[in-house]
PDB file of N, CA and C in Angstrom:
ATOM      1  N   UNK A1021      43.684 225.650  16.316  1.00 66.00           N
ATOM      2  CA  UNK A1021      42.539 226.340  15.783  1.00 66.00           C
ATOM      3  C   UNK A1021      41.936 225.522  14.646  1.00 66.00           C
ATOM      4  N   UNK A1022      40.626 225.358  14.698  1.00 76.00           N
ATOM      5  CA  UNK A1022      39.931 224.632  13.634  1.00 76.00           C
ATOM      6  C   UNK A1022      39.800 225.511  12.401  1.00 76.00           C
ATOM      7  N   UNK A1023      39.808 224.864  11.253  1.00 86.00           N
ATOM      8  CA  UNK A1023      39.588 225.592  10.011  1.00 86.00           C
ATOM      9  C   UNK A1023      38.096 225.816   9.813  1.00 86.00           C
ATOM     10  N   UNK A1024      37.753 226.983   9.398  1.00 88.00           N
ATOM     11  CA  UNK A1024      36.361 227.303   9.109  1.00 88.00           C
ATOM     12  C   UNK A1024      35.986 226.627   7.793  1.00 88.00           C
ATOM     13  N   UNK A1025      34.894 225.870   7.775  1.00 91.00           N
ATOM     14  CA  UNK A1025      34.542 225.154   6.548  1.00 91.00           C
ATOM     15  C   UNK A1025      34.026 226.098   5.468  1.00 91.00           C
ATOM     16  N   UNK A1026      34.174 225.691   4.232  1.00 95.00           N
ATOM     17  CA  UNK A1026      33.615 226.417   3.096  1.00 95.00           C
ATOM     18  C   UNK A1026      32.777 225.426   2.309  1.00 95.00           C
ATOM     19  N   UNK A1027      31.514 225.752   2.125  1.00 97.00           N
ATOM     20  CA  UNK A1027      30.592 224.883   1.411  1.00 97.00           C
ATOM     21  C   UNK A1027      30.186 225.591   0.127  1.00 97.00           C
ATOM     22  N   UNK A1028      30.388 224.921  -0.997  1.00 98.00           N
ATOM     23  CA  UNK A1028      30.075 225.513  -2.290  1.00 98.00           C
ATOM     24  C   UNK A1028      29.099 224.621  -3.042  1.00 98.00           C
ATOM     25  N   UNK A1029      28.021 225.225  -3.530  1.00 98.00           N
ATOM     26  CA  UNK A1029      27.071 224.535  -4.398  1.00 98.00           C
ATOM     27  C   UNK A1029      26.954 225.345  -5.691  1.00 98.00           C
ATOM     28  N   UNK A1030      26.082 224.912  -6.577  1.00 98.00           N
ATOM     29  CA  UNK A1030      25.890 225.647  -7.828  1.00 98.00           C
ATOM     30  C   UNK A1030      25.373 227.061  -7.588  1.00 98.00           C
ATOM     31  N   UNK A1031      24.589 227.248  -6.533  1.00 97.00           N
ATOM     32  CA  UNK A1031      23.936 228.535  -6.314  1.00 97.00           C
ATOM     33  C   UNK A1031      24.393 229.276  -5.070  1.00 97.00           C
ATOM     34  N   UNK A1032      25.276 228.689  -4.278  1.00 96.00           N
ATOM     35  CA  UNK A1032      25.565 229.276  -2.977  1.00 96.00           C
ATOM     36  C   UNK A1032      26.978 228.963  -2.526  1.00 96.00           C
ATOM     37  N   UNK A1033      27.592 229.911  -1.844  1.00 95.00           N
ATOM     38  CA  UNK A1033      28.872 229.687  -1.177  1.00 95.00           C
ATOM     39  C   UNK A1033      28.704 230.118   0.273  1.00 95.00           C
ATOM     40  N   UNK A1034      28.901 229.186   1.190  1.00 94.00           N
ATOM     41  CA  UNK A1034      28.890 229.495   2.618  1.00 94.00           C
ATOM     42  C   UNK A1034      30.330 229.473   3.096  1.00 94.00           C
ATOM     43  N   UNK A1035      30.761 230.573   3.698  1.00 94.00           N
ATOM     44  CA  UNK A1035      32.138 230.678   4.158  1.00 94.00           C
ATOM     45  C   UNK A1035      32.197 231.596   5.368  1.00 94.00           C
ATOM     46  N   UNK A1036      33.351 231.685   5.938  1.00 92.00           N
ATOM     47  CA  UNK A1036      33.575 232.552   7.087  1.00 92.00           C
ATOM     48  C   UNK A1036      33.315 234.010   6.706  1.00 92.00           C
ATOM     49  N   UNK A1037      32.603 234.718   7.572  1.00 92.00           N
ATOM     50  CA  UNK A1037      32.388 236.145   7.353  1.00 92.00           C
ATOM     51  C   UNK A1037      33.673 236.908   7.623  1.00 92.00           C
ATOM     52  N   UNK A1038      33.936 237.884   6.800  1.00 91.00           N
ATOM     53  CA  UNK A1038      35.127 238.721   6.933  1.00 91.00           C
ATOM     54  C   UNK A1038      34.706 240.180   7.054  1.00 91.00           C
ATOM     55  N   UNK A1039      35.595 241.002   7.592  1.00 92.00           N
ATOM     56  CA  UNK A1039      35.289 242.422   7.719  1.00 92.00           C
ATOM     57  C   UNK A1039      35.057 243.073   6.358  1.00 92.00           C
ATOM     58  N   UNK A1040      35.678 242.547   5.311  1.00 95.00           N
ATOM     59  CA  UNK A1040      35.455 243.145   3.986  1.00 95.00           C
ATOM     60  C   UNK A1040      34.068 242.802   3.422  1.00 95.00           C
ATOM     61  N   UNK A1041      33.281 241.992   4.143  1.00 95.00           N
ATOM     62  CA  UNK A1041      31.896 241.714   3.778  1.00 95.00           C
ATOM     63  C   UNK A1041      30.946 242.801   4.287  1.00 95.00           C
ATOM     64  N   UNK A1042      31.459 243.709   5.108  1.00 95.00           N
ATOM     65  CA  UNK A1042      30.609 244.722   5.735  1.00 95.00           C
ATOM     66  C   UNK A1042      29.783 245.538   4.741  1.00 95.00           C
ATOM     67  N   UNK A1043      30.353 246.062   3.658  1.00 96.00           N
ATOM     68  CA  UNK A1043      29.533 246.869   2.740  1.00 96.00           C
ATOM     69  C   UNK A1043      28.341 246.101   2.156  1.00 96.00           C
ATOM     70  N   UNK A1044      28.551 244.855   1.823  1.00 95.00           N
ATOM     71  CA  UNK A1044      27.465 244.045   1.262  1.00 95.00           C
ATOM     72  C   UNK A1044      26.394 243.783   2.311  1.00 95.00           C
ATOM     73  N   UNK A1045      26.824 243.437   3.517  1.00 94.00           N
ATOM     74  CA  UNK A1045      25.865 243.181   4.597  1.00 94.00           C
ATOM     75  C   UNK A1045      25.058 244.442   4.892  1.00 94.00           C
ATOM     76  N   UNK A1046      25.747 245.573   4.995  1.00 94.00           N
ATOM     77  CA  UNK A1046      25.053 246.837   5.258  1.00 94.00           C
ATOM     78  C   UNK A1046      24.034 247.152   4.167  1.00 94.00           C
ATOM     79  N   UNK A1047      24.407 246.947   2.930  1.00 94.00           N
ATOM     80  CA  UNK A1047      23.495 247.229   1.816  1.00 94.00           C
ATOM     81  C   UNK A1047      22.236 246.367   1.910  1.00 94.00           C
ATOM     82  N   UNK A1048      22.403 245.088   2.222  1.00 92.00           N
ATOM     83  CA  UNK A1048      21.254 244.192   2.341  1.00 92.00           C
ATOM     84  C   UNK A1048      20.380 244.547   3.536  1.00 92.00           C
ATOM     85  N   UNK A1049      21.003 244.963   4.627  1.00 91.00           N
ATOM     86  CA  UNK A1049      20.261 245.256   5.851  1.00 91.00           C
ATOM     87  C   UNK A1049      19.587 246.627   5.843  1.00 91.00           C
ATOM     88  N   UNK A1050      19.789 247.405   4.798  1.00 89.00           N
ATOM     89  CA  UNK A1050      19.097 248.693   4.682  1.00 89.00           C
ATOM     90  C   UNK A1050      17.605 248.511   4.427  1.00 89.00           C
ATOM     91  N   UNK A1051      17.234 247.320   4.013  1.00 92.00           N
ATOM     92  CA  UNK A1051      15.831 247.040   3.719  1.00 92.00           C
ATOM     93  C   UNK A1051      15.061 246.804   5.012  1.00 92.00           C
ATOM     94  N   UNK A1052      14.111 247.660   5.298  1.00 92.00           N
ATOM     95  CA  UNK A1052      13.314 247.536   6.516  1.00 92.00           C
ATOM     96  C   UNK A1052      12.587 246.192   6.576  1.00 92.00           C
ATOM     97  N   UNK A1053      12.215 245.670   5.426  1.00 92.00           N
ATOM     98  CA  UNK A1053      11.505 244.390   5.381  1.00 92.00           C
ATOM     99  C   UNK A1053      12.321 243.269   6.019  1.00 92.00           C
ATOM    100  N   UNK A1054      13.643 243.344   5.944  1.00 90.00           N
ATOM    101  CA  UNK A1054      14.503 242.318   6.554  1.00 90.00           C
ATOM    102  C   UNK A1054      14.337 242.329   8.068  1.00 90.00           C
ATOM    103  N   UNK A1055      14.407 243.497   8.675  1.00 89.00           N
ATOM    104  CA  UNK A1055      14.300 243.577  10.137  1.00 89.00           C
ATOM    105  C   UNK A1055      12.896 243.228  10.615  1.00 89.00           C
ATOM    106  N   UNK A1056      11.901 243.435   9.784  1.00 92.00           N
ATOM    107  CA  UNK A1056      10.524 243.141  10.180  1.00 92.00           C
ATOM    108  C   UNK A1056      10.239 241.650  10.273  1.00 92.00           C
ATOM    109  N   UNK A1057      10.996 240.834   9.576  1.00 93.00           N
ATOM    110  CA  UNK A1057      10.706 239.393   9.566  1.00 93.00           C
ATOM    111  C   UNK A1057      11.788 238.560  10.254  1.00 93.00           C
ATOM    112  N   UNK A1058      12.713 239.211  10.924  1.00 89.00           N
ATOM    113  CA  UNK A1058      13.765 238.486  11.637  1.00 89.00           C
ATOM    114  C   UNK A1058      13.872 238.994  13.065  1.00 89.00           C
ATOM    115  N   UNK A1059      14.284 238.136  13.944  1.00 86.00           N
ATOM    116  CA  UNK A1059      14.487 238.523  15.337  1.00 86.00           C
ATOM    117  C   UNK A1059      15.868 239.133  15.510  1.00 86.00           C
ATOM    118  N   UNK A1060      15.977 240.097  16.376  1.00 86.00           N
ATOM    119  CA  UNK A1060      17.267 240.666  16.796  1.00 86.00           C
ATOM    120  C   UNK A1060      18.046 241.384  15.706  1.00 86.00           C
ATOM    121  N   UNK A1061      17.393 241.830  14.658  1.00 90.00           N
ATOM    122  CA  UNK A1061      18.072 242.652  13.660  1.00 90.00           C
ATOM    123  C   UNK A1061      17.474 244.048  13.752  1.00 90.00           C
ATOM    124  N   UNK A1062      18.265 245.012  14.211  1.00 91.00           N
ATOM    125  CA  UNK A1062      17.738 246.366  14.389  1.00 91.00           C
ATOM    126  C   UNK A1062      17.557 247.088  13.056  1.00 91.00           C
ATOM    127  N   UNK A1063      16.696 248.098  13.089  1.00 93.00           N
ATOM    128  CA  UNK A1063      16.553 248.986  11.934  1.00 93.00           C
ATOM    129  C   UNK A1063      16.555 250.404  12.457  1.00 93.00           C
ATOM    130  N   UNK A1064      17.361 251.269  11.948  1.00 93.00           N
ATOM    131  CA  UNK A1064      18.338 251.046  10.887  1.00 93.00           C
ATOM    132  C   UNK A1064      19.534 250.241  11.380  1.00 93.00           C
ATOM    133  N   UNK A1065      20.183 249.569  10.479  1.00 94.00           N
ATOM    134  CA  UNK A1065      21.322 248.691  10.762  1.00 94.00           C
ATOM    135  C   UNK A1065      22.604 249.474  10.524  1.00 94.00           C
ATOM    136  N   UNK A1066      23.491 249.488  11.511  1.00 94.00           N
ATOM    137  CA  UNK A1066      24.698 250.320  11.442  1.00 94.00           C
ATOM    138  C   UNK A1066      25.961 249.495  11.169  1.00 94.00           C
ATOM    139  N   UNK A1067      27.057 250.193  10.906  1.00 94.00           N
ATOM    140  CA  UNK A1067      28.356 249.516  10.765  1.00 94.00           C
ATOM    141  C   UNK A1067      28.708 248.775  12.044  1.00 94.00           C
ATOM    142  N   UNK A1068      28.427 249.389  13.193  1.00 95.00           N
ATOM    143  CA  UNK A1068      28.711 248.723  14.473  1.00 95.00           C
ATOM    144  C   UNK A1068      27.906 247.440  14.613  1.00 95.00           C
ATOM    145  N   UNK A1069      26.646 247.460  14.177  1.00 94.00           N
ATOM    146  CA  UNK A1069      25.829 246.241  14.210  1.00 94.00           C
ATOM    147  C   UNK A1069      26.458 245.151  13.348  1.00 94.00           C
ATOM    148  N   UNK A1070      26.948 245.547  12.185  1.00 94.00           N
ATOM    149  CA  UNK A1070      27.561 244.592  11.262  1.00 94.00           C
ATOM    150  C   UNK A1070      28.825 243.988  11.847  1.00 94.00           C
ATOM    151  N   UNK A1071      29.686 244.827  12.383  1.00 94.00           N
ATOM    152  CA  UNK A1071      30.930 244.342  12.977  1.00 94.00           C
ATOM    153  C   UNK A1071      30.636 243.427  14.167  1.00 94.00           C
ATOM    154  N   UNK A1072      29.653 243.798  14.990  1.00 94.00           N
ATOM    155  CA  UNK A1072      29.258 242.966  16.122  1.00 94.00           C
ATOM    156  C   UNK A1072      28.804 241.591  15.636  1.00 94.00           C
ATOM    157  N   UNK A1073      27.984 241.558  14.583  1.00 92.00           N
ATOM    158  CA  UNK A1073      27.455 240.302  14.063  1.00 92.00           C
ATOM    159  C   UNK A1073      28.565 239.419  13.501  1.00 92.00           C
ATOM    160  N   UNK A1074      29.494 240.007  12.762  1.00 93.00           N
ATOM    161  CA  UNK A1074      30.617 239.247  12.210  1.00 93.00           C
ATOM    162  C   UNK A1074      31.453 238.653  13.341  1.00 93.00           C
ATOM    163  N   UNK A1075      31.769 239.457  14.345  1.00 93.00           N
ATOM    164  CA  UNK A1075      32.570 238.969  15.476  1.00 93.00           C
ATOM    165  C   UNK A1075      31.828 237.909  16.272  1.00 93.00           C
ATOM    166  N   UNK A1076      30.513 238.081  16.450  1.00 93.00           N
ATOM    167  CA  UNK A1076      29.716 237.095  17.171  1.00 93.00           C
ATOM    168  C   UNK A1076      29.724 235.758  16.422  1.00 93.00           C
ATOM    169  N   UNK A1077      29.619 235.798  15.095  1.00 91.00           N
ATOM    170  CA  UNK A1077      29.642 234.568  14.295  1.00 91.00           C
ATOM    171  C   UNK A1077      30.992 233.867  14.423  1.00 91.00           C
ATOM    172  N   UNK A1078      32.059 234.634  14.377  1.00 89.00           N
ATOM    173  CA  UNK A1078      33.406 234.051  14.524  1.00 89.00           C
ATOM    174  C   UNK A1078      33.575 233.394  15.890  1.00 89.00           C
ATOM    175  N   UNK A1079      33.196 234.112  16.945  1.00 92.00           N
ATOM    176  CA  UNK A1079      33.338 233.575  18.304  1.00 92.00           C
ATOM    177  C   UNK A1079      32.471 232.345  18.497  1.00 92.00           C
ATOM    178  N   UNK A1080      31.275 232.370  17.914  1.00 89.00           N
ATOM    179  CA  UNK A1080      30.392 231.210  18.013  1.00 89.00           C
ATOM    180  C   UNK A1080      31.022 229.970  17.407  1.00 89.00           C
ATOM    181  N   UNK A1081      31.685 230.123  16.275  1.00 87.00           N
ATOM    182  CA  UNK A1081      32.353 228.990  15.641  1.00 87.00           C
ATOM    183  C   UNK A1081      33.543 228.535  16.474  1.00 87.00           C
ATOM    184  N   UNK A1082      34.348 229.486  16.953  1.00 86.00           N
ATOM    185  CA  UNK A1082      35.548 229.143  17.716  1.00 86.00           C
ATOM    186  C   UNK A1082      35.212 228.448  19.026  1.00 86.00           C
ATOM    187  N   UNK A1083      34.078 228.790  19.632  1.00 87.00           N
ATOM    188  CA  UNK A1083      33.692 228.220  20.921  1.00 87.00           C
ATOM    189  C   UNK A1083      32.887 226.937  20.784  1.00 87.00           C
ATOM    190  N   UNK A1084      32.622 226.518  19.572  1.00 78.00           N
ATOM    191  CA  UNK A1084      31.822 225.312  19.360  1.00 78.00           C
ATOM    192  C   UNK A1084      32.644 224.078  19.594  1.00 78.00           C
TER     193      UNK A1084
END
């Protein structure tokens, strides 16, 4: 299994999404403006949507 990279800059940390990120993701996705300017993000955004997205990101990395 490959290690998921972690990229850290002064203003940003990119890392593997975890299930404990769900509350933060849900809070951000409550904004209708987000879904209006992005493809494939439903509104309202549910916990199931969040879990699906996290799992899809993980599988995408593993299958790369």
